[in-house]
PDB file of C-alpha atoms in Angstrom:
ATOM      1  CA  ALA A  19      -1.493  -7.871   8.151  1.00  0.00           C
ATOM      2  CA  GLN A  20      -1.859  -8.969   4.590  1.00  0.00           C
ATOM      3  CA  SER A  21      -5.224  -8.853   2.859  1.00  0.00           C
ATOM      4  CA  VAL A  22      -6.744  -9.447  -0.550  1.00  0.00           C
ATOM      5  CA  THR A  23      -9.728  -7.678  -2.070  1.00  0.00           C
ATOM      6  CA  GLN A  24     -11.692  -8.995  -4.997  1.00  0.00           C
ATOM      7  CA  PRO A  25     -14.226  -6.221  -5.578  1.00  0.00           C
ATOM      8  CA  ASP A  26     -16.500  -8.171  -7.918  1.00  0.00           C
ATOM      9  CA  ILE A  27     -18.596 -10.904  -6.330  1.00  0.00           C
ATOM     10  CA  HIS A  28     -20.151 -11.956  -9.645  1.00  0.00           C
ATOM     11  CA  ILE A  29     -19.220 -11.236 -13.236  1.00  0.00           C
ATOM     12  CA  THR A  30     -21.114 -12.328 -16.342  1.00  0.00           C
ATOM     13  CA  VAL A  31     -19.267 -12.478 -19.638  1.00  0.00           C
ATOM     14  CA  SER A  32     -20.472 -13.581 -23.045  1.00  0.00           C
ATOM     15  CA  GLU A  33     -18.719 -16.586 -24.512  1.00  0.00           C
ATOM     16  CA  GLY A  34     -15.891 -15.394 -26.731  1.00  0.00           C
ATOM     17  CA  ALA A  35     -15.597 -12.039 -25.000  1.00  0.00           C
ATOM     18  CA  SER A  36     -12.554 -10.926 -23.041  1.00  0.00           C
ATOM     19  CA  LEU A  37     -12.342 -11.197 -19.277  1.00  0.00           C
ATOM     20  CA  GLU A  38     -10.623  -9.265 -16.527  1.00  0.00           C
ATOM     21  CA  LEU A  39     -10.986 -10.187 -12.855  1.00  0.00           C
ATOM     22  CA  ARG A  40      -9.684  -7.663 -10.366  1.00  0.00           C
ATOM     23  CA  CYS A  41      -7.489  -8.345  -7.363  1.00  0.00           C
ATOM     24  CA  ASN A  42      -5.944  -5.834  -4.992  1.00  0.00           C
ATOM     25  CA  TYR A  43      -3.666  -6.836  -2.157  1.00  0.00           C
ATOM     26  CA  SER A  44      -2.200  -5.266   0.922  1.00  0.00           C
ATOM     27  CA  TYR A  45       1.207  -6.502   1.945  1.00  0.00           C
ATOM     28  CA  GLY A  46       4.260  -4.830   3.406  1.00  0.00           C
ATOM     29  CA  ALA A  47       6.957  -6.576   1.420  1.00  0.00           C
ATOM     30  CA  THR A  48       7.253  -8.170  -1.989  1.00  0.00           C
ATOM     31  CA  PRO A  49       4.264 -10.451  -2.270  1.00  0.00           C
ATOM     32  CA  TYR A  50       3.910 -13.864  -3.790  1.00  0.00           C
ATOM     33  CA  LEU A  51       0.632 -13.765  -5.733  1.00  0.00           C
ATOM     34  CA  PHE A  52      -1.605 -16.554  -6.952  1.00  0.00           C
ATOM     35  CA  TRP A  53      -4.813 -17.120  -8.840  1.00  0.00           C
ATOM     36  CA  TYR A  54      -6.794 -20.299  -8.180  1.00  0.00           C
ATOM     37  CA  VAL A  55      -9.968 -21.562  -9.829  1.00  0.00           C
ATOM     38  CA  GLN A  56     -12.624 -23.661  -8.149  1.00  0.00           C
ATOM     39  CA  SER A  57     -15.258 -25.512 -10.152  1.00  0.00           C
ATOM     40  CA  PRO A  58     -18.425 -26.626  -8.348  1.00  0.00           C
ATOM     41  CA  GLY A  59     -17.721 -29.425  -5.912  1.00  0.00           C
ATOM     42  CA  GLN A  60     -14.012 -29.349  -6.680  1.00  0.00           C
ATOM     43  CA  GLY A  61     -10.897 -28.257  -4.878  1.00  0.00           C
ATOM     44  CA  LEU A  62      -8.806 -25.327  -5.944  1.00  0.00           C
ATOM     45  CA  GLN A  63      -6.615 -25.527  -9.013  1.00  0.00           C
ATOM     46  CA  LEU A  64      -3.646 -23.207  -9.448  1.00  0.00           C
ATOM     47  CA  LEU A  65      -3.966 -21.069 -12.587  1.00  0.00           C
ATOM     48  CA  LEU A  66      -0.805 -19.032 -12.274  1.00  0.00           C
ATOM     49  CA  LYS A  67       1.609 -17.466  -9.821  1.00  0.00           C
ATOM     50  CA  TYR A  68       3.952 -14.510  -9.510  1.00  0.00           C
ATOM     51  CA  PHE A  69       7.095 -14.647  -7.415  1.00  0.00           C
ATOM     52  CA  SER A  70       9.493 -12.268  -9.132  1.00  0.00           C
ATOM     53  CA  GLY A  71      10.770 -11.202 -12.538  1.00  0.00           C
ATOM     54  CA  ASP A  72       8.494 -10.490 -15.481  1.00  0.00           C
ATOM     55  CA  THR A  73       5.364  -8.844 -14.182  1.00  0.00           C
ATOM     56  CA  LEU A  74       3.176 -10.446 -16.856  1.00  0.00           C
ATOM     57  CA  VAL A  75       2.742 -14.104 -16.061  1.00  0.00           C
ATOM     58  CA  GLN A  76       1.158 -16.779 -18.172  1.00  0.00           C
ATOM     59  CA  GLY A  77      -0.869 -19.580 -16.716  1.00  0.00           C
ATOM     60  CA  ILE A  78      -2.869 -22.573 -17.737  1.00  0.00           C
ATOM     61  CA  LYS A  79      -6.053 -22.532 -19.817  1.00  0.00           C
ATOM     62  CA  GLY A  80      -5.022 -19.346 -21.625  1.00  0.00           C
ATOM     63  CA  PHE A  81      -5.071 -17.105 -18.551  1.00  0.00           C
ATOM     64  CA  GLU A  82      -2.558 -14.395 -17.769  1.00  0.00           C
ATOM     65  CA  ALA A  83      -2.112 -11.894 -14.962  1.00  0.00           C
ATOM     66  CA  GLU A  84      -0.144  -8.700 -14.544  1.00  0.00           C
ATOM     67  CA  PHE A  85       1.513  -7.616 -11.326  1.00  0.00           C
ATOM     68  CA  LYS A  86       1.384  -3.841 -10.861  1.00  0.00           C
ATOM     69  CA  ARG A  87       3.222  -2.838  -7.718  1.00  0.00           C
ATOM     70  CA  SER A  88       2.185   0.817  -7.967  1.00  0.00           C
ATOM     71  CA  GLN A  89      -1.472  -0.190  -7.925  1.00  0.00           C
ATOM     72  CA  SER A  90      -1.086  -3.172  -5.574  1.00  0.00           C
ATOM     73  CA  SER A  91      -2.975  -5.187  -8.153  1.00  0.00           C
ATOM     74  CA  PHE A  92      -2.730  -8.591  -9.779  1.00  0.00           C
ATOM     75  CA  ASN A  93      -5.609  -8.732 -12.261  1.00  0.00           C
ATOM     76  CA  LEU A  94      -6.435 -11.909 -14.140  1.00  0.00           C
ATOM     77  CA  ARG A  95      -7.198 -11.752 -17.843  1.00  0.00           C
ATOM     78  CA  LYS A  96      -8.265 -13.986 -20.686  1.00  0.00           C
ATOM     79  CA  PRO A  97      -8.761 -12.772 -24.270  1.00  0.00           C
ATOM     80  CA  SER A  98     -11.634 -15.105 -25.136  1.00  0.00           C
ATOM     81  CA  VAL A  99     -13.766 -16.846 -22.542  1.00  0.00           C
ATOM     82  CA  HIS A 100     -15.126 -20.357 -23.021  1.00  0.00           C
ATOM     83  CA  TRP A 101     -18.244 -21.757 -21.354  1.00  0.00           C
ATOM     84  CA  SER A 102     -16.019 -24.167 -19.411  1.00  0.00           C
ATOM     85  CA  ASP A 103     -14.368 -21.192 -17.679  1.00  0.00           C
ATOM     86  CA  ALA A 104     -17.490 -20.669 -15.567  1.00  0.00           C
ATOM     87  CA  ALA A 105     -16.261 -21.165 -12.002  1.00  0.00           C
ATOM     88  CA  GLU A 106     -15.182 -19.253  -8.942  1.00  0.00           C
ATOM     89  CA  TYR A 107     -11.816 -17.526  -9.022  1.00  0.00           C
ATOM     90  CA  PHE A 108      -9.709 -16.752  -5.992  1.00  0.00           C
ATOM     91  CA  CYS A 109      -6.751 -14.424  -5.693  1.00  0.00           C
ATOM     92  CA  ALA A 110      -4.266 -15.110  -2.896  1.00  0.00           C
ATOM     93  CA  VAL A 111      -1.155 -13.519  -1.426  1.00  0.00           C
ATOM     94  CA  GLY A 112       1.752 -15.006   0.500  1.00  0.00           C
ATOM     95  CA  SER A 113       5.295 -14.073   1.423  1.00  0.00           C
ATOM     96  CA  SER A 114       8.709 -15.443   0.651  1.00  0.00           C
ATOM     97  CA  GLY A 115       8.727 -17.241   3.948  1.00  0.00           C
ATOM     98  CA  TYR A 116       5.036 -17.818   4.094  1.00  0.00           C
ATOM     99  CA  SER A 117       3.355 -20.557   5.958  1.00  0.00           C
ATOM    100  CA  THR A 118      -0.137 -19.699   4.768  1.00  0.00           C
ATOM    101  CA  LEU A 119      -1.943 -17.906   1.996  1.00  0.00           C
ATOM    102  CA  THR A 120      -4.447 -15.133   2.473  1.00  0.00           C
ATOM    103  CA  PHE A 121      -7.336 -15.442   0.048  1.00  0.00           C
ATOM    104  CA  GLY A 122      -9.834 -13.000  -1.335  1.00  0.00           C
ATOM    105  CA  LYS A 123     -13.515 -13.839  -1.097  1.00  0.00           C
ATOM    106  CA  GLY A 124     -13.640 -14.931  -4.693  1.00  0.00           C
ATOM    107  CA  THR A 125     -15.324 -13.828  -7.911  1.00  0.00           C
ATOM    108  CA  MET A 126     -17.957 -16.042  -9.482  1.00  0.00           C
ATOM    109  CA  LEU A 127     -17.688 -16.034 -13.263  1.00  0.00           C
ATOM    110  CA  LEU A 128     -20.808 -16.769 -15.264  1.00  0.00           C
ATOM    111  CA  VAL A 129     -20.518 -17.295 -19.021  1.00  0.00           C
ATOM    112  CA  SER A 130     -23.544 -16.529 -21.162  1.00  0.00           C
ATOM    113  CA  PRO A 131     -24.107 -18.053 -24.613  1.00  0.00           C
TER     114      PRO A 131
ATOM    115  CA  GLY B  27       0.686 -38.894  -9.890  1.00  0.00           C
ATOM    116  CA  ALA B  28      -1.878 -38.902  -7.117  1.00  0.00           C
ATOM    117  CA  GLY B  29      -3.044 -35.576  -5.796  1.00  0.00           C
ATOM    118  CA  VAL B  30      -4.202 -34.571  -2.350  1.00  0.00           C
ATOM    119  CA  SER B  31      -7.086 -36.722  -1.201  1.00  0.00           C
ATOM    120  CA  GLN B  32      -9.606 -36.043   1.536  1.00  0.00           C
ATOM    121  CA  SER B  33     -12.205 -38.170   3.237  1.00  0.00           C
ATOM    122  CA  PRO B  34     -15.063 -38.238   3.662  1.00  0.00           C
ATOM    123  CA  SER B  35     -16.221 -36.076   0.779  1.00  0.00           C
ATOM    124  CA  ASN B  36     -19.411 -35.255   2.675  1.00  0.00           C
ATOM    125  CA  LYS B  37     -20.240 -35.495   6.359  1.00  0.00           C
ATOM    126  CA  VAL B  38     -23.542 -34.755   8.043  1.00  0.00           C
ATOM    127  CA  THR B  39     -23.491 -34.727  11.811  1.00  0.00           C
ATOM    128  CA  GLU B  40     -25.691 -33.673  14.666  1.00  0.00           C
ATOM    129  CA  LYS B  41     -24.860 -30.656  16.754  1.00  0.00           C
ATOM    130  CA  GLY B  42     -22.674 -31.644  19.694  1.00  0.00           C
ATOM    131  CA  LYS B  43     -21.073 -34.662  18.025  1.00  0.00           C
ATOM    132  CA  ASP B  44     -17.350 -34.945  17.294  1.00  0.00           C
ATOM    133  CA  VAL B  45     -16.078 -35.337  13.721  1.00  0.00           C
ATOM    134  CA  GLU B  46     -12.752 -36.329  12.176  1.00  0.00           C
ATOM    135  CA  LEU B  47     -11.684 -35.232   8.731  1.00  0.00           C
ATOM    136  CA  ARG B  48      -8.775 -36.875   6.972  1.00  0.00           C
ATOM    137  CA  CYS B  49      -6.212 -35.560   4.520  1.00  0.00           C
ATOM    138  CA  ASP B  50      -3.667 -37.559   2.529  1.00  0.00           C
ATOM    139  CA  PRO B  51      -1.090 -35.166   1.067  1.00  0.00           C
ATOM    140  CA  ILE B  52       0.946 -35.676  -2.062  1.00  0.00           C
ATOM    141  CA  SER B  53       3.764 -38.084  -1.303  1.00  0.00           C
ATOM    142  CA  GLY B  54       6.947 -36.263  -0.339  1.00  0.00           C
ATOM    143  CA  HIS B  55       5.262 -32.952   0.418  1.00  0.00           C
ATOM    144  CA  THR B  56       6.622 -31.675   3.692  1.00  0.00           C
ATOM    145  CA  ALA B  57       4.040 -28.962   4.326  1.00  0.00           C
ATOM    146  CA  LEU B  58       0.335 -29.509   4.962  1.00  0.00           C
ATOM    147  CA  TYR B  59      -2.371 -26.887   5.470  1.00  0.00           C
ATOM    148  CA  TRP B  60      -5.988 -26.916   6.548  1.00  0.00           C
ATOM    149  CA  TYR B  61      -8.415 -24.206   5.434  1.00  0.00           C
ATOM    150  CA  ARG B  62     -12.105 -23.632   6.001  1.00  0.00           C
ATOM    151  CA  GLN B  63     -14.429 -22.258   3.333  1.00  0.00           C
ATOM    152  CA  ARG B  64     -17.789 -21.030   4.480  1.00  0.00           C
ATOM    153  CA  LEU B  65     -20.555 -20.406   1.992  1.00  0.00           C
ATOM    154  CA  GLY B  66     -19.854 -17.236   0.026  1.00  0.00           C
ATOM    155  CA  GLN B  67     -16.534 -16.661   1.756  1.00  0.00           C
ATOM    156  CA  GLY B  68     -12.913 -17.041   0.843  1.00  0.00           C
ATOM    157  CA  LEU B  69     -10.671 -19.572   2.478  1.00  0.00           C
ATOM    158  CA  GLU B  70      -9.749 -19.145   6.116  1.00  0.00           C
ATOM    159  CA  PHE B  71      -6.447 -20.588   7.283  1.00  0.00           C
ATOM    160  CA  LEU B  72      -6.774 -23.014  10.178  1.00  0.00           C
ATOM    161  CA  ILE B  73      -3.478 -24.813  10.806  1.00  0.00           C
ATOM    162  CA  TYR B  74      -0.142 -25.507   9.102  1.00  0.00           C
ATOM    163  CA  PHE B  75       2.346 -28.353   9.520  1.00  0.00           C
ATOM    164  CA  GLN B  76       5.922 -28.184   8.227  1.00  0.00           C
ATOM    165  CA  GLY B  77       8.104 -31.227   8.706  1.00  0.00           C
ATOM    166  CA  ASN B  78       8.874 -31.889  12.348  1.00  0.00           C
ATOM    167  CA  SER B  79       8.371 -28.286  13.427  1.00  0.00           C
ATOM    168  CA  ALA B  80       5.644 -27.310  15.838  1.00  0.00           C
ATOM    169  CA  PRO B  81       2.456 -26.634  13.875  1.00  0.00           C
ATOM    170  CA  ASP B  82       1.174 -23.117  13.347  1.00  0.00           C
ATOM    171  CA  LYS B  83      -2.231 -23.222  15.025  1.00  0.00           C
ATOM    172  CA  SER B  84      -2.902 -19.515  14.852  1.00  0.00           C
ATOM    173  CA  GLY B  85      -5.963 -19.911  12.637  1.00  0.00           C
ATOM    174  CA  LEU B  86      -7.894 -22.391  14.743  1.00  0.00           C
ATOM    175  CA  PRO B  87     -11.150 -20.623  15.703  1.00  0.00           C
ATOM    176  CA  SER B  88     -11.623 -22.305  19.072  1.00  0.00           C
ATOM    177  CA  ASP B  89     -10.252 -25.033  21.320  1.00  0.00           C
ATOM    178  CA  ARG B  90     -12.860 -27.384  19.857  1.00  0.00           C
ATOM    179  CA  PHE B  91     -10.643 -27.605  16.779  1.00  0.00           C
ATOM    180  CA  SER B  92      -7.449 -29.645  16.740  1.00  0.00           C
ATOM    181  CA  ALA B  93      -5.301 -31.372  14.160  1.00  0.00           C
ATOM    182  CA  GLU B  94      -2.578 -33.960  14.077  1.00  0.00           C
ATOM    183  CA  ARG B  95      -0.120 -35.099  11.479  1.00  0.00           C
ATOM    184  CA  THR B  96       1.935 -38.257  11.542  1.00  0.00           C
ATOM    185  CA  GLY B  97       5.373 -37.454  10.181  1.00  0.00           C
ATOM    186  CA  GLU B  98       5.008 -36.172   6.660  1.00  0.00           C
ATOM    187  CA  SER B  99       1.916 -38.168   5.874  1.00  0.00           C
ATOM    188  CA  VAL B 100      -1.727 -38.239   6.835  1.00  0.00           C
ATOM    189  CA  SER B 101      -3.356 -35.472   8.826  1.00  0.00           C
ATOM    190  CA  THR B 102      -6.595 -35.525  10.797  1.00  0.00           C
ATOM    191  CA  LEU B 103      -8.636 -32.452  11.668  1.00  0.00           C
ATOM    192  CA  THR B 104     -10.922 -33.025  14.652  1.00  0.00           C
ATOM    193  CA  ILE B 105     -13.849 -30.837  15.598  1.00  0.00           C
ATOM    194  CA  GLN B 106     -15.325 -31.565  19.008  1.00  0.00           C
ATOM    195  CA  ARG B 107     -18.882 -30.733  20.067  1.00  0.00           C
ATOM    196  CA  THR B 108     -19.771 -29.459  16.604  1.00  0.00           C
ATOM    197  CA  GLN B 109     -21.859 -26.342  16.234  1.00  0.00           C
ATOM    198  CA  GLN B 110     -23.959 -25.192  13.290  1.00  0.00           C
ATOM    199  CA  GLU B 111     -21.444 -22.453  12.499  1.00  0.00           C
ATOM    200  CA  ASP B 112     -18.879 -25.194  11.841  1.00  0.00           C
ATOM    201  CA  SER B 113     -20.764 -26.111   8.668  1.00  0.00           C
ATOM    202  CA  ALA B 114     -18.360 -25.422   5.822  1.00  0.00           C
ATOM    203  CA  VAL B 115     -16.077 -27.061   3.297  1.00  0.00           C
ATOM    204  CA  TYR B 116     -12.773 -28.030   4.866  1.00  0.00           C
ATOM    205  CA  LEU B 117      -9.905 -27.976   2.404  1.00  0.00           C
ATOM    206  CA  CYS B 118      -6.499 -29.520   2.810  1.00  0.00           C
ATOM    207  CA  ALA B 119      -3.439 -28.533   0.802  1.00  0.00           C
ATOM    208  CA  SER B 120       0.135 -29.730   0.649  1.00  0.00           C
ATOM    209  CA  SER B 121       3.340 -28.291  -0.750  1.00  0.00           C
ATOM    210  CA  LEU B 122       6.903 -29.374  -1.326  1.00  0.00           C
ATOM    211  CA  SER B 123       8.343 -25.988  -0.586  1.00  0.00           C
ATOM    212  CA  THR B 124       7.107 -22.700   0.742  1.00  0.00           C
ATOM    213  CA  ARG B 125       5.485 -21.897  -2.556  1.00  0.00           C
ATOM    214  CA  GLU B 126       2.726 -23.613  -4.482  1.00  0.00           C
ATOM    215  CA  GLN B 127       0.006 -25.319  -2.537  1.00  0.00           C
ATOM    216  CA  TYR B 128      -1.934 -28.178  -4.057  1.00  0.00           C
ATOM    217  CA  PHE B 129      -5.472 -28.557  -2.812  1.00  0.00           C
ATOM    218  CA  GLY B 130      -7.643 -31.570  -2.221  1.00  0.00           C
ATOM    219  CA  PRO B 131     -11.339 -31.716  -3.193  1.00  0.00           C
ATOM    220  CA  GLY B 132     -12.476 -30.857   0.315  1.00  0.00           C
ATOM    221  CA  THR B 133     -14.872 -32.301   2.869  1.00  0.00           C
ATOM    222  CA  ARG B 134     -18.298 -30.703   3.045  1.00  0.00           C
ATOM    223  CA  LEU B 135     -19.403 -30.707   6.690  1.00  0.00           C
ATOM    224  CA  THR B 136     -23.034 -30.090   7.552  1.00  0.00           C
ATOM    225  CA  VAL B 137     -24.024 -29.764  11.203  1.00  0.00           C
ATOM    226  CA  THR B 138     -27.738 -30.206  11.790  1.00  0.00           C
TER     227      THR B 138
END
């Protein structure tokens, strides 16, 4: 069965500092990987996705993520965090013929002044 | 264009009552998904509709939960005889293909 682990429940980053959110997955074949962001009271917004090809993918709002098959990881990064990035971030995995996504439990990002 | 919409945005109900939650997917999206998000948890898959195929109900937690979809349009998630553990945010998503899912804002259900 596929699974996703986000080891950090909360992370606090100073505004302007760099950010890395960790995601590890377990999946038997080539995974489809996603990062979503959820602001309070909102639905989930897709930040970026990896299906195949270049393992470094660019997303919206200045985010990027790198797929590392050897480490079963898909960590999310941003070089300089803005206060508006404070939200909850979810990593998810699916398959080429998926009908559903399996989500991690999320990482809450807090941005300090 | 319009995104996925859900109604109501909030629902408070008494234990034992039935509730219906509605999802309007993005027009033309053939696939529709329901997820549940409990406080402090990730999203749990509930049910998936794809075109005219039989729905994948493997995530429904009990027979009190059911869902219907009319063609490739509106879907209704029904919870019968609600329990306090049903309190959660129920999220609907739709997709055009077997790839990106677009989520609605969710319905926050509180069972008192």
